[in-house]
GROMACS .gro file of C-alpha atoms in nm:
model
  141
    1MET     CA    1  -8.977  20.369 -15.681
    2ALA     CA    2  -9.084  20.088 -15.916
    3PHE     CA    3  -9.314  19.947 -15.646
    4CYS     CA    4  -9.507  20.275 -15.627
    5MET     CA    5  -9.556  20.303 -16.002
    6PRO     CA    6  -9.906  20.147 -16.021
    7PHE     CA    7 -10.027  20.396 -15.761
    8ALA     CA    8  -9.886  20.689 -15.955
    9LEU     CA    9 -10.050  20.566 -16.274
   10SER     CA   10 -10.386  20.496 -16.115
   11GLY     CA   11 -10.494  20.860 -16.118
   12GLN     CA   12 -10.733  20.858 -15.824
   13LYS     CA   13 -10.524  20.865 -15.509
   14LEU     CA   14 -10.625  20.634 -15.229
   15HIS     CA   15 -10.555  20.667 -14.860
   16VAL     CA   16 -10.404  20.316 -14.858
   17ASP     CA   17 -10.131  20.450 -15.090
   18LYS     CA   18  -9.978  20.615 -14.782
   19VAL     CA   19  -9.936  20.289 -14.589
   20LEU     CA   20  -9.827  20.093 -14.896
   21ASP     CA   21  -9.556  20.339 -14.998
   22GLY     CA   22  -9.275  20.129 -14.848
   23ARG     CA   23  -9.242  20.313 -14.517
   24TYR     CA   24  -9.316  19.993 -14.322
   25ARG     CA   25  -9.126  19.752 -14.548
   26LYS     CA   26  -8.825  19.700 -14.321
   27HIS     CA   27  -9.005  19.725 -13.989
   28PRO     CA   28  -8.964  19.402 -13.787
   29GLN     CA   29  -9.339  19.392 -13.709
   30THR     CA   30  -9.445  19.381 -14.076
   31THR     CA   31  -9.456  19.157 -14.378
   32ASP     CA   32  -9.473  19.359 -14.701
   33VAL     CA   33  -9.516  19.166 -15.027
   34VAL     CA   34  -9.532  19.313 -15.379
   35TYR     CA   35  -9.586  19.126 -15.706
   36SER     CA   36  -9.630  19.274 -16.049
   37GLY     CA   37  -9.681  19.106 -16.379
   38ILE     CA   38  -9.943  19.027 -16.637
   39HIS     CA   39 -10.108  18.738 -16.450
   40LEU     CA   40 -10.094  18.639 -16.087
   41PHE     CA   41 -10.285  18.359 -15.918
   42ASP     CA   42 -10.412  18.253 -16.265
   43LEU     CA   43 -10.604  18.581 -16.286
   44PRO     CA   44 -10.540  18.896 -16.488
   45ILE     CA   45 -10.391  19.078 -16.188
   46ALA     CA   46 -10.117  19.317 -16.290
   47TYR     CA   47 -10.026  19.438 -15.941
   48TYR     CA   48 -10.057  19.283 -15.592
   49HIS     CA   49  -9.942  19.442 -15.268
   50SER     CA   50 -10.006  19.305 -14.921
   51LEU     CA   51  -9.905  19.445 -14.586
   52THR     CA   52  -9.945  19.256 -14.260
   53VAL     CA   53  -9.868  19.431 -13.935
   54PHE     CA   54  -9.817  19.234 -13.612
   55ASP     CA   55  -9.832  19.363 -13.253
   56ASP     CA   56  -9.783  19.734 -13.325
   57ALA     CA   57 -10.097  19.926 -13.233
   58GLN     CA   58  -9.986  20.254 -13.393
   59MET     CA   59  -9.913  20.096 -13.733
   60MET     CA   60 -10.224  19.877 -13.718
   61ASP     CA   61 -10.437  20.185 -13.647
   62ALA     CA   62 -10.274  20.372 -13.938
   63VAL     CA   63 -10.362  20.088 -14.178
   64ALA     CA   64 -10.717  20.057 -14.044
   65ASP     CA   65 -10.770  20.433 -14.067
   66ALA     CA   66 -10.647  20.442 -14.428
   67VAL     CA   67 -10.889  20.165 -14.527
   68ALA     CA   68 -11.179  20.334 -14.344
   69SER     CA   69 -11.101  20.660 -14.528
   70ASP     CA   70 -11.119  20.484 -14.867
   71GLU     CA   71 -11.443  20.297 -14.790
   72PRO     CA   72 -11.683  20.584 -14.879
   73GLN     CA   73 -11.537  20.610 -15.232
   74ALA     CA   74 -11.582  20.238 -15.307
   75ALA     CA   75 -11.795  20.148 -15.608
   76GLU     CA   76 -11.879  19.815 -15.442
   77LYS     CA   77 -11.825  19.709 -15.084
   78GLU     CA   78 -11.881  19.439 -14.828
   79VAL     CA   79 -11.795  19.547 -14.474
   80THR     CA   80 -11.821  19.363 -14.143
   81ARG     CA   81 -11.783  19.579 -13.836
   82VAL     CA   82 -11.736  19.511 -13.468
   83GLY     CA   83 -11.877  19.821 -13.306
   84LYS     CA   84 -11.735  20.111 -13.507
   85HIS     CA   85 -11.424  19.915 -13.616
   86ILE     CA   86 -11.388  19.737 -13.950
   87PHE     CA   87 -11.320  19.369 -13.891
   88PHE     CA   88 -11.328  19.270 -14.262
   89CYS     CA   89 -11.389  19.454 -14.584
   90PHE     CA   90 -11.384  19.394 -14.955
   91LEU     CA   91 -11.381  19.714 -15.158
   92ARG     CA   92 -11.388  19.754 -15.535
   93MET     CA   93 -11.270  20.103 -15.608
   94LYS     CA   94 -11.366  20.293 -15.921
   95PRO     CA   95 -11.160  20.158 -16.214
   96VAL     CA   96 -10.889  20.369 -16.374
   97ASP     CA   97 -10.789  20.308 -16.737
   98ASP     CA   98 -10.987  19.980 -16.749
   99GLU     CA   99 -10.794  19.851 -16.448
  100SER     CA  100 -11.009  19.728 -16.162
  101ARG     CA  101 -10.878  19.813 -15.816
  102PHE     CA  102 -10.952  19.612 -15.503
  103ILE     CA  103 -10.884  19.654 -15.133
  104ILE     CA  104 -10.923  19.358 -14.897
  105PHE     CA  105 -10.869  19.418 -14.527
  106LYS     CA  106 -10.894  19.209 -14.211
  107ASP     CA  107 -10.832  19.332 -13.857
  108MET     CA  108 -10.784  19.028 -13.634
  109ARG     CA  109 -10.789  19.247 -13.322
  110TYR     CA  110 -11.169  19.233 -13.352
  111ALA     CA  111 -11.200  18.862 -13.430
  112PRO     CA  112 -11.420  18.660 -13.194
  113SER     CA  113 -11.116  18.477 -13.057
  114GLY     CA  114 -10.924  18.803 -13.012
  115LYS     CA  115 -10.598  18.609 -12.991
  116LYS     CA  116 -10.417  18.749 -13.295
  117ARG     CA  117 -10.299  19.106 -13.287
  118GLN     CA  118 -10.252  19.173 -13.656
  119VAL     CA  119 -10.405  19.351 -13.952
  120THR     CA  120 -10.372  19.254 -14.317
  121LEU     CA  121 -10.427  19.485 -14.612
  122ILE     CA  122 -10.425  19.362 -14.972
  123TYR     CA  123 -10.441  19.597 -15.269
  124MET     CA  124 -10.473  19.465 -15.626
  125GLU     CA  125 -10.506  19.609 -15.976
  126GLY     CA  126 -10.599  19.421 -16.289
  127GLU     CA  127 -10.857  19.337 -16.550
  128CYS     CA  128 -11.049  19.098 -16.327
  129SER     CA  129 -11.401  19.105 -16.192
  130SER     CA  130 -11.523  19.128 -15.836
  131ALA     CA  131 -11.652  18.773 -15.869
  132GLN     CA  132 -11.304  18.644 -15.956
  133ILE     CA  133 -11.146  18.821 -15.658
  134ARG     CA  134 -11.425  18.710 -15.424
  135LYS     CA  135 -11.375  18.351 -15.535
  136MET     CA  136 -11.001  18.383 -15.472
  137PHE     CA  137 -11.064  18.506 -15.117
  138ARG     CA  138 -11.387  18.308 -15.067
  139THR     CA  139 -11.593  18.610 -14.965
  140SER     CA  140 -11.971  18.623 -14.994
  141LYS     CA  141 -12.197  18.771 -15.265
   0.00000   0.00000   0.00000
């Protein structure tokens, strides 16, 4: 329940809320990490949640679909596609109560090497800028 609190407070529901609600936490094909606090990674990030899914096509598709559903509502976005599939995206969602919200997603199934069958979703909230998050993940712009 405490892990879901930032989502409940954020006001604007996101599709990624559904895959980050803990349903995959104990699945052997996932790694689910949650941090909350005033500062993380030397940035004003109050909430961090990452979910990595390995070798489970149904779960990987559910995560990818949730991210794709949130993309149109992004206030700022950088998206790399392979065909119609999102390979990488950085989304800054509309802030709620002065808290910036970010979604970072990578689907290694569409990487040039094609060797890793995993997807990673990262959701963060905090009083940080896109530039700070981009620097942390070394994305362009």
